[in-house]
Short mmCIF file of C-alpha atoms in Angstrom, two decimals:
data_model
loop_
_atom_site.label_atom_id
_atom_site.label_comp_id
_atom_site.label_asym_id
_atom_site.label_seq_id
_atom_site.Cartn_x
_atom_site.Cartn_y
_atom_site.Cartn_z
CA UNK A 137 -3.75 1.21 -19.07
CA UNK A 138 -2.00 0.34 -15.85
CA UNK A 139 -1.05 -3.00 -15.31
CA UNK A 140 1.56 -4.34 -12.60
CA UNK A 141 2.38 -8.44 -12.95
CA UNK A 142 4.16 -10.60 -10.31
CA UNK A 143 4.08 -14.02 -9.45
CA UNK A 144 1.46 -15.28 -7.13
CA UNK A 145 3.33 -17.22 -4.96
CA UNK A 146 7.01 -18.69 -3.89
CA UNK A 147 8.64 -20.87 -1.93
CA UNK A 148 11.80 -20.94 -0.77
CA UNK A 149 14.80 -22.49 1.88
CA UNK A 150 15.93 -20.71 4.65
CA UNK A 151 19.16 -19.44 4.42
CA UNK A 152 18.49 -19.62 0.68
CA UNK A 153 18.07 -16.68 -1.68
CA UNK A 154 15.20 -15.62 -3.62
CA UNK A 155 14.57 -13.12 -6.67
CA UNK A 156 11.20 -11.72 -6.80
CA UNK A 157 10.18 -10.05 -10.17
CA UNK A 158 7.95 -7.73 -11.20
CA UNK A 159 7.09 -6.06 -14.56
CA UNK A 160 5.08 -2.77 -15.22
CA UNK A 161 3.39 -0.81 -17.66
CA UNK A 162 1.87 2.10 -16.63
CA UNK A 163 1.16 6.07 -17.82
CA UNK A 164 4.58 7.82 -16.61
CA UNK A 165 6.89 6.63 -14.24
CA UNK A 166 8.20 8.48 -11.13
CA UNK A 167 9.74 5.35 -9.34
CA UNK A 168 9.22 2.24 -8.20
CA UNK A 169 8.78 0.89 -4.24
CA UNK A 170 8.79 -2.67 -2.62
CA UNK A 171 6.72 -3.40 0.02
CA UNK A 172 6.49 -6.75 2.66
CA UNK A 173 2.83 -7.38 4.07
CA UNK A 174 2.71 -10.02 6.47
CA UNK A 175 -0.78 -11.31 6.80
CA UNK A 176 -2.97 -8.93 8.10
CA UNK A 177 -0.75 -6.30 8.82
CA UNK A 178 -0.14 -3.24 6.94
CA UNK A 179 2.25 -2.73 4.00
CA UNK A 180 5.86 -1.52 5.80
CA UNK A 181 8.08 -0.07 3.15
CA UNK A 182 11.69 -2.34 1.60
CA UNK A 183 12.86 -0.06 -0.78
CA UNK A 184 12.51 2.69 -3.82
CA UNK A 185 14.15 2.85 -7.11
CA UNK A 186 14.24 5.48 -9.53
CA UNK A 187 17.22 5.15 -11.60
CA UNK A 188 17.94 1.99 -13.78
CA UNK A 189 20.62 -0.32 -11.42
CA UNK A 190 20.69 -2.07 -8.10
CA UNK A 191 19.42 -0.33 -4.47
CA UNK A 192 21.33 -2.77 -1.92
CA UNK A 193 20.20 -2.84 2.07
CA UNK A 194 21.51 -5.43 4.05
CA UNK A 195 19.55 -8.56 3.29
CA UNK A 196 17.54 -6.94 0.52
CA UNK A 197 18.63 -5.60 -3.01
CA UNK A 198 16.18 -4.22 -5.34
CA UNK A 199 16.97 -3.56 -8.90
CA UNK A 200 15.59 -1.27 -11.81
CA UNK A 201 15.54 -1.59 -15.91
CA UNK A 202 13.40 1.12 -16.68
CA UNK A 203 13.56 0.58 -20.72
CA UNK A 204 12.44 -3.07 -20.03
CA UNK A 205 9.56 -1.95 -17.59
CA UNK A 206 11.39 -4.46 -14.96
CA UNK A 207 12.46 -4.48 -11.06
CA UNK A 208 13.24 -7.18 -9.26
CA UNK A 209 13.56 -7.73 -5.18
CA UNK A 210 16.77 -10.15 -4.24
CA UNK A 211 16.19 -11.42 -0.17
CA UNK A 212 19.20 -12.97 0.32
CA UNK A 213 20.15 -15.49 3.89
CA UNK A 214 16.56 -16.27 3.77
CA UNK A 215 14.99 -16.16 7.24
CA UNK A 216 11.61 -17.70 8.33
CA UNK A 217 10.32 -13.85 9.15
CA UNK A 218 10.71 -13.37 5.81
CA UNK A 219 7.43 -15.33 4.79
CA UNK A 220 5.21 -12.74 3.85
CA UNK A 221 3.65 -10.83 0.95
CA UNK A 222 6.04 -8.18 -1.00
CA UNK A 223 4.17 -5.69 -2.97
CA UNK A 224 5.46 -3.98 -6.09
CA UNK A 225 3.97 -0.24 -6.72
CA UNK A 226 4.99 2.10 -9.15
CA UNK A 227 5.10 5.97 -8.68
CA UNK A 228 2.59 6.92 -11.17
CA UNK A 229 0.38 9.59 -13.04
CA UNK A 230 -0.30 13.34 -12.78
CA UNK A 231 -1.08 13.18 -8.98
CA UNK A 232 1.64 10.55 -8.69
CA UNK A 233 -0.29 7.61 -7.86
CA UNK A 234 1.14 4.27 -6.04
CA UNK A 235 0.00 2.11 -8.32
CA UNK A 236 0.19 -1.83 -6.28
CA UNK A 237 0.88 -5.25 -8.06
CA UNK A 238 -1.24 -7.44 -6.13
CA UNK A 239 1.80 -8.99 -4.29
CA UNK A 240 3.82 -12.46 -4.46
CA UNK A 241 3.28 -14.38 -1.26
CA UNK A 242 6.60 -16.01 -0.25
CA UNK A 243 6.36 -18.82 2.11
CA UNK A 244 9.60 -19.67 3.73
CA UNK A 245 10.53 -23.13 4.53
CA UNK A 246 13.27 -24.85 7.08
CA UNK B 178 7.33 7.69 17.60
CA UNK B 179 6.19 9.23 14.46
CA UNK B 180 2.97 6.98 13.40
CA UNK B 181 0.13 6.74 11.76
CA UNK B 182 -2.52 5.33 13.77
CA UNK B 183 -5.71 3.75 12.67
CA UNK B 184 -9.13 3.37 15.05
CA UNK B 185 -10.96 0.47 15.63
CA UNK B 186 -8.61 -1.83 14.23
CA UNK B 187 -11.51 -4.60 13.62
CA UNK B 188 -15.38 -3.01 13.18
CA UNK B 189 -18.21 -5.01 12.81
CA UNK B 190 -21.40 -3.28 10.96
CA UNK B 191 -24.88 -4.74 9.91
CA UNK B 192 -25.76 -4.59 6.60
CA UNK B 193 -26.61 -1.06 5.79
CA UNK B 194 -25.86 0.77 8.57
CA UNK B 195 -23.41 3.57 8.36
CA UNK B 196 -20.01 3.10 9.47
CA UNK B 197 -16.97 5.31 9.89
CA UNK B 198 -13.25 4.49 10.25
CA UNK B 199 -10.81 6.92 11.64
CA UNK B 200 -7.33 7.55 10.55
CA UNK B 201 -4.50 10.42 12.33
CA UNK B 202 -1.19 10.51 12.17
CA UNK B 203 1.60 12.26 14.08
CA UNK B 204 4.09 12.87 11.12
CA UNK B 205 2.89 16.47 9.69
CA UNK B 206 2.77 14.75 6.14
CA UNK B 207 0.60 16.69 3.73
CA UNK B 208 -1.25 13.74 1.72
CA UNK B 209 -3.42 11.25 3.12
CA UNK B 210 -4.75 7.94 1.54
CA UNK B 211 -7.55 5.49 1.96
CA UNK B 212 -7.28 2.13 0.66
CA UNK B 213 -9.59 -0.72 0.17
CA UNK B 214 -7.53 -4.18 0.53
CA UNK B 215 -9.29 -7.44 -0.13
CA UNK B 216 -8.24 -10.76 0.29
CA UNK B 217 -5.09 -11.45 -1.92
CA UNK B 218 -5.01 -8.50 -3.41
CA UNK B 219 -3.17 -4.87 -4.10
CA UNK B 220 -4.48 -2.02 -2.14
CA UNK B 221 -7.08 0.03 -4.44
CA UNK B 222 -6.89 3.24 -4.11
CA UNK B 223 -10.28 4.97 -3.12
CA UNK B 224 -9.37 8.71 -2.87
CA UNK B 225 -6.65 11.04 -1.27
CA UNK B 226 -6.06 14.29 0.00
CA UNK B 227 -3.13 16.84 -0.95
CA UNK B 228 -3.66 19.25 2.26
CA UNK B 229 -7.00 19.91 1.93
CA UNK B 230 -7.90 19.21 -2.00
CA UNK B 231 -9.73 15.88 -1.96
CA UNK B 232 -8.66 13.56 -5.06
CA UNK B 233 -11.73 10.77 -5.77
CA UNK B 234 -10.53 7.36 -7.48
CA UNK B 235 -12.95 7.33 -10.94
CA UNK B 236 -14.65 3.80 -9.56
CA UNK B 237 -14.84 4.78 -6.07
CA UNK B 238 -18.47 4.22 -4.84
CA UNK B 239 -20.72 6.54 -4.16
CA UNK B 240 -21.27 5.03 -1.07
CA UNK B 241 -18.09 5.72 0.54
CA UNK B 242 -17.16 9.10 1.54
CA UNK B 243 -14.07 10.98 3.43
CA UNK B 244 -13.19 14.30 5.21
CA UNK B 245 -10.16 15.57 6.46
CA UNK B 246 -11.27 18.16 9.18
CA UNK B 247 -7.33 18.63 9.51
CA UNK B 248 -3.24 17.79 9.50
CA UNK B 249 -3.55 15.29 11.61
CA UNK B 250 -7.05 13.38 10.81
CA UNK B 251 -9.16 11.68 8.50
CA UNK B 252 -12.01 9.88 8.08
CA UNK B 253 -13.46 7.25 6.00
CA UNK B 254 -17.27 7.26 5.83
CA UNK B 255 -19.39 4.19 4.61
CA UNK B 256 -23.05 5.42 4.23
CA UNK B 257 -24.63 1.84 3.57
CA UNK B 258 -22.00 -0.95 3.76
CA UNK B 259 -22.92 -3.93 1.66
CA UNK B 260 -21.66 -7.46 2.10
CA UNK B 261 -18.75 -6.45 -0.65
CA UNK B 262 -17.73 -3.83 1.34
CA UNK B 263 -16.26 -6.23 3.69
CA UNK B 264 -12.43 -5.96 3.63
CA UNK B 265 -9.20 -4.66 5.31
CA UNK B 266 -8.99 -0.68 5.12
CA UNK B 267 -5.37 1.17 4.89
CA UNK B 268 -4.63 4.39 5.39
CA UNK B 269 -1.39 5.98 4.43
CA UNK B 270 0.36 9.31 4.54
CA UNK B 271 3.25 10.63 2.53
CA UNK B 272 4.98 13.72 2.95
CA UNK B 273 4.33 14.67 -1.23
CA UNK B 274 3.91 12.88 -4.28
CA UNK B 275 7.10 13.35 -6.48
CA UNK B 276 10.04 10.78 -5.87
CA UNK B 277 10.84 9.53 -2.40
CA UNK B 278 8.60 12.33 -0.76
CA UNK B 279 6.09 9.88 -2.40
CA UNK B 280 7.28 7.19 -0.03
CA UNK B 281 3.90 5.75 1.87
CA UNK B 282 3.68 5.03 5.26
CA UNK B 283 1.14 2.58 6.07
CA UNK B 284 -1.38 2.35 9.09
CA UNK B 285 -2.13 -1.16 11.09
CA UNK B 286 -5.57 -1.04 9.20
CA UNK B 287 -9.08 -1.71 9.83
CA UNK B 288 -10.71 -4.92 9.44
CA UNK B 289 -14.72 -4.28 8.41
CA UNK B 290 -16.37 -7.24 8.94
CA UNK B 291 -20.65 -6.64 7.95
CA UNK B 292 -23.21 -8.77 8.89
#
């Protein structure tokens, strides 16, 4: 089967930094993407991974372990924009299907 | 700008009457996705099209159809919308399906709301 887990929800500082994990088991593998969501809005793409190691842009860092079936997303200098949903999808299947966690809502505090 | 645009962004249907939601985009990509989004939740995929060879999820209703009469559009079709049916609809593009060229790019969405 498919099966994406993440925590349901976070809190965190501003200015602080937060690690945001996800783990996956799913049919093949052809990468892995982030997504935020702020309420309401459509999914707007953070970053992809496809090799085991860490993807770093600006503020965000993603990171890979493909033998462990593990990413994580790092948000680092925390801003109050950054409270939002962040969506873990893997790259899956014969059509290559993106398959969604059902997201870890971070609410950012002062 | 290169987008992918999504019409109305908030419909409001009465309990079995047919509804369609529009989808078009402006960046040439070859696949095209619908998505059902409720409350909390991932985005489930409902069915996508590679050009024009139309790919239906296994536990997609019945009830809920699509056509893609070209590049540029698609449609979602609801044929007899039921109170469950109420959510947040995405649609996406991509310009393929292997690696990056997998990358989605996400509409504003439509809210259904039915009465």
């Amino acid at each position: 089967g498919q099966n994406i887990d993440q925590p349901t929800e976070m809190t965190a500082t501003e200015g602080a930094i937060v690690q945001i994990n996800c783990t996956y088991q799913t049919s093949g593998f052809n990468g892995l993407f982030w997504y935020q969501q702020h309420a309401g809005e459509a999914p707007t793409f953070l970053s992809y991974n496809v090799l085991d190691g860490l993807e770093e842009k600006g503020r965000f860092s993603s990171f890979l372990s493909r033998s462990k079936g593990y990413s994580y997303l790092l948000l680092k200098e925390l801003q109050m924009k950054d409270s939002a949903s962040y969506l873990c999808a893997v790259l899956s299947g014969g059509y290559n299907k993106l398959i969604f966690g059902a997201g870890t809502r971070l609410a950012v505090h002062p | 700008d290169a987008m992918v645009i999504q019409n109305p962004r908030y419909q409001v249907t009465q309990f079995g009457k047919p509804v369609t939601l529009s989808c078009s985009q402006t960046l040439n990509h070859n696949v095209m996705y619908w998505y059902q989004q409720k409350s909390s939740q991932a985005p489930k995929l409902l069915f996508h099209y590679y050009d024009k060879d139309f790919n239906n999820e296994a536990d997609t209703p019945d009830n809920f159809q699509s056509r893609r009469p070209n590049t540029s559009f698609c449609f979602l079709d609801i044929r007899s919308p039921g109170l469950g049916d109420a959510a947040m609809y995405l649609c996406a593009t991509s310009r393929g399906q292997g690696g990056l060229t997998g990358e989605q790019f996400f509409g504003p969405g439509t809210r259904l709301t039915v009465l």
